Short mmCIF file of C-alpha atoms in Angstrom, two decimals:
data_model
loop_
_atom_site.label_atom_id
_atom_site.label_comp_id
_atom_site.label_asym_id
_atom_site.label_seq_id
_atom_site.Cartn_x
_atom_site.Cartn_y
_atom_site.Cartn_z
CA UNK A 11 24.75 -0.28 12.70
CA UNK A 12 21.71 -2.29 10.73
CA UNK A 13 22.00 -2.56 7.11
CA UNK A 14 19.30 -2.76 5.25
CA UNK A 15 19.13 -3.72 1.76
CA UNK A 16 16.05 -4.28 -0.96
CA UNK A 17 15.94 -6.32 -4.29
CA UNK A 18 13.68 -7.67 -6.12
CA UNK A 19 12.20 -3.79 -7.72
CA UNK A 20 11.57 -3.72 -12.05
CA UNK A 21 8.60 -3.43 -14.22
CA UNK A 22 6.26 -5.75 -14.13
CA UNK A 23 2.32 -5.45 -15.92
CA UNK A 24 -1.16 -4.54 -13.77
CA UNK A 25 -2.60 -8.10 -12.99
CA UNK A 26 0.82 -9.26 -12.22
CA UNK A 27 2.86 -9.95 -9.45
CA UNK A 28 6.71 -9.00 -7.55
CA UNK A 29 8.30 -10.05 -4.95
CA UNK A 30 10.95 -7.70 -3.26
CA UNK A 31 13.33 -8.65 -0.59
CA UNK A 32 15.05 -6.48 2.28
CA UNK A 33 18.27 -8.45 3.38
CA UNK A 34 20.26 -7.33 6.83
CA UNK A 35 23.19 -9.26 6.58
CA UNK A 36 24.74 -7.44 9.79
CA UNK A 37 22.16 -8.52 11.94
CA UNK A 38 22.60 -11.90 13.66
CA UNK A 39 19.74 -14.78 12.86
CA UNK A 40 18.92 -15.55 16.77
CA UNK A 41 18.15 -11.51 16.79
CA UNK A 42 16.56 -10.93 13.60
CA UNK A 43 12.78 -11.20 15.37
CA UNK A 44 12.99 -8.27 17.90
CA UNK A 45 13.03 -5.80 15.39
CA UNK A 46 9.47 -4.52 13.70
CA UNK A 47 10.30 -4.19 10.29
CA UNK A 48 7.94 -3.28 7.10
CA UNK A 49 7.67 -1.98 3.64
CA UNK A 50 6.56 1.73 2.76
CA UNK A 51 6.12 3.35 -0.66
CA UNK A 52 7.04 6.37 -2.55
CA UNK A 53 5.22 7.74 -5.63
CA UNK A 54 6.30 10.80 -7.29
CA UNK A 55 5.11 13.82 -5.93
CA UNK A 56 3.19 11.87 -2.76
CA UNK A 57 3.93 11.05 0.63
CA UNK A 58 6.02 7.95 2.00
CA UNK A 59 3.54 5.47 3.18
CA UNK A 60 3.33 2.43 5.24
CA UNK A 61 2.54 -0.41 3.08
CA UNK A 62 3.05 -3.58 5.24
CA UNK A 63 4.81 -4.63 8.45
CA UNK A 64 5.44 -7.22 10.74
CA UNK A 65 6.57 -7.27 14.35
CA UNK A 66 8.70 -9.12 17.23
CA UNK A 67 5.21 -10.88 17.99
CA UNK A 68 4.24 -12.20 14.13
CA UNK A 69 1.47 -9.78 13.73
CA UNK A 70 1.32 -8.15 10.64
CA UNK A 71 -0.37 -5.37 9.43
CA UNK A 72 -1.38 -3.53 5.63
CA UNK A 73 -2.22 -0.64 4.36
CA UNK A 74 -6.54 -0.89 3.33
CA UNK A 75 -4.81 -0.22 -0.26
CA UNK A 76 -2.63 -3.18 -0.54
CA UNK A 77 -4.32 -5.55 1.63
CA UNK A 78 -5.21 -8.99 0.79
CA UNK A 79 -3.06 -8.22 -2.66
CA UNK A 80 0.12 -8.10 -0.76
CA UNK A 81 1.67 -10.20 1.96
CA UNK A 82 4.65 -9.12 4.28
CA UNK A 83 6.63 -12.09 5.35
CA UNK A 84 9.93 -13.02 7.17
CA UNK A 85 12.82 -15.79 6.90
CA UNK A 86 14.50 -16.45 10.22
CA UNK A 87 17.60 -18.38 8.63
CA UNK A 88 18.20 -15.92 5.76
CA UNK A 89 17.35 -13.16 7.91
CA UNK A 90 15.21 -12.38 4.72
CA UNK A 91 11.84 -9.98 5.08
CA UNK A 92 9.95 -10.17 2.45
CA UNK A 93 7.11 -8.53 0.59
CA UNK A 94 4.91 -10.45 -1.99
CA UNK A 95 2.39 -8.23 -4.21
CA UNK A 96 -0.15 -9.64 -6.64
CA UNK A 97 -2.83 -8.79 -8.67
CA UNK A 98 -0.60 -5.10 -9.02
CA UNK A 99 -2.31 -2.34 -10.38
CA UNK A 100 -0.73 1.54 -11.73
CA UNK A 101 -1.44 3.00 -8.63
CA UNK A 102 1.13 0.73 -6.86
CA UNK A 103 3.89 2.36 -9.00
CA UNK A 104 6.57 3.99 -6.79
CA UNK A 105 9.83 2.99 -5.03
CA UNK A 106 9.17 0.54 -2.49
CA UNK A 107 11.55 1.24 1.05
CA UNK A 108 12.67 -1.59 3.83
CA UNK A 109 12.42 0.03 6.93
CA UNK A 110 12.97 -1.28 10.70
CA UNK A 111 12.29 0.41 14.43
CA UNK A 112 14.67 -0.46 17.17
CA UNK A 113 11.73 -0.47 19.90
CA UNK A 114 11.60 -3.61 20.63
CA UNK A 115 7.62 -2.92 22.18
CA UNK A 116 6.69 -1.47 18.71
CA UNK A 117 3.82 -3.43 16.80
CA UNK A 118 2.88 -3.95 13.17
CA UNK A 119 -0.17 -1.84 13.87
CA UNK A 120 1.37 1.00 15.67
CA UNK A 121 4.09 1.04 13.01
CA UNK A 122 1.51 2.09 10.49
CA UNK A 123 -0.01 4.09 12.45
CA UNK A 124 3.38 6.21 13.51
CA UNK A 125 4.63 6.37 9.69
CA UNK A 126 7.85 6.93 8.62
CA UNK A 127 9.00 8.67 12.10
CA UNK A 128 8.10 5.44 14.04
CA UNK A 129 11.26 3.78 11.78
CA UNK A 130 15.05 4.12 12.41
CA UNK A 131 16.82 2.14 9.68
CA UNK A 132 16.05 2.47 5.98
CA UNK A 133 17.17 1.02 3.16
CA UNK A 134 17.82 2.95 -0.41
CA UNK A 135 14.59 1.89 -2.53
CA UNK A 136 13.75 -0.52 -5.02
CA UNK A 137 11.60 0.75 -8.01
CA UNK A 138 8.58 -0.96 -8.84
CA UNK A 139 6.70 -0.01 -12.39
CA UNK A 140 3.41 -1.04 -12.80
CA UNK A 141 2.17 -0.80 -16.67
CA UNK A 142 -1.33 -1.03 -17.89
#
């Protein structure tokens, strides 16, 4: 079964950046690039939404809230996905989830298209705090 795992979450000040990780340490490195895996957010009281992904191809895709502040990224040899956000503002406050698809056709842009129902692995959440 994948295991996914995110770091990386804590309070950090509007203007300022975070990194968070998502880590699937049961997943071998020489299969780690036919899954589409991304990044979707929680705030409270709001919907879970697709922030960033990339797929088996390299193509990435954003949400038109976070793009060009964030950047979704992968490590082959640490089997490592990453997401980097700068210039963070309030309204990216919520818990940040690490999510994969096992369709091995599925794209960066149709997984933000499809939401959370196009993913089948999640991780727990990392909280991110954004403070003006």
């Amino acid at each position: 079964q994948v295991q996914l795992v995110e770091s990386g979450g804590g309070s950090v000040q509007a203007g300022g950046s975070r990194r968070l990780s998502c880590t699937a340490p049961a997943v071998p490195a020489f299969s780690y690039g036919t899954y589409c895996m991304g990044w979707f957010r929680q705030a409270p009281g709001k919907e879970r939404e697709g922030v960033a992904f990339v797929d088996s191809d390299g193509s990435t895709s954003y949400a038109d809230s976070v793009k060009d502040r964030f950047t979704i990224s992968r490590d082959m040899r640490k089997i490592t996905q990453y997401l980097q956000m700068n210039r963070l503002k309030a309204e990216d406050t919520a818990k940040y989830y690490c999510a994969a698809s096992l369709d091995p056709s599925m794209t960066a842009i149709q997984a933000l298209g499809l939401g959370p129902a196009g993913m089948d692995y999640w991780g727990k959440g990392t909280l991110v705090t954004v403070s003006s």
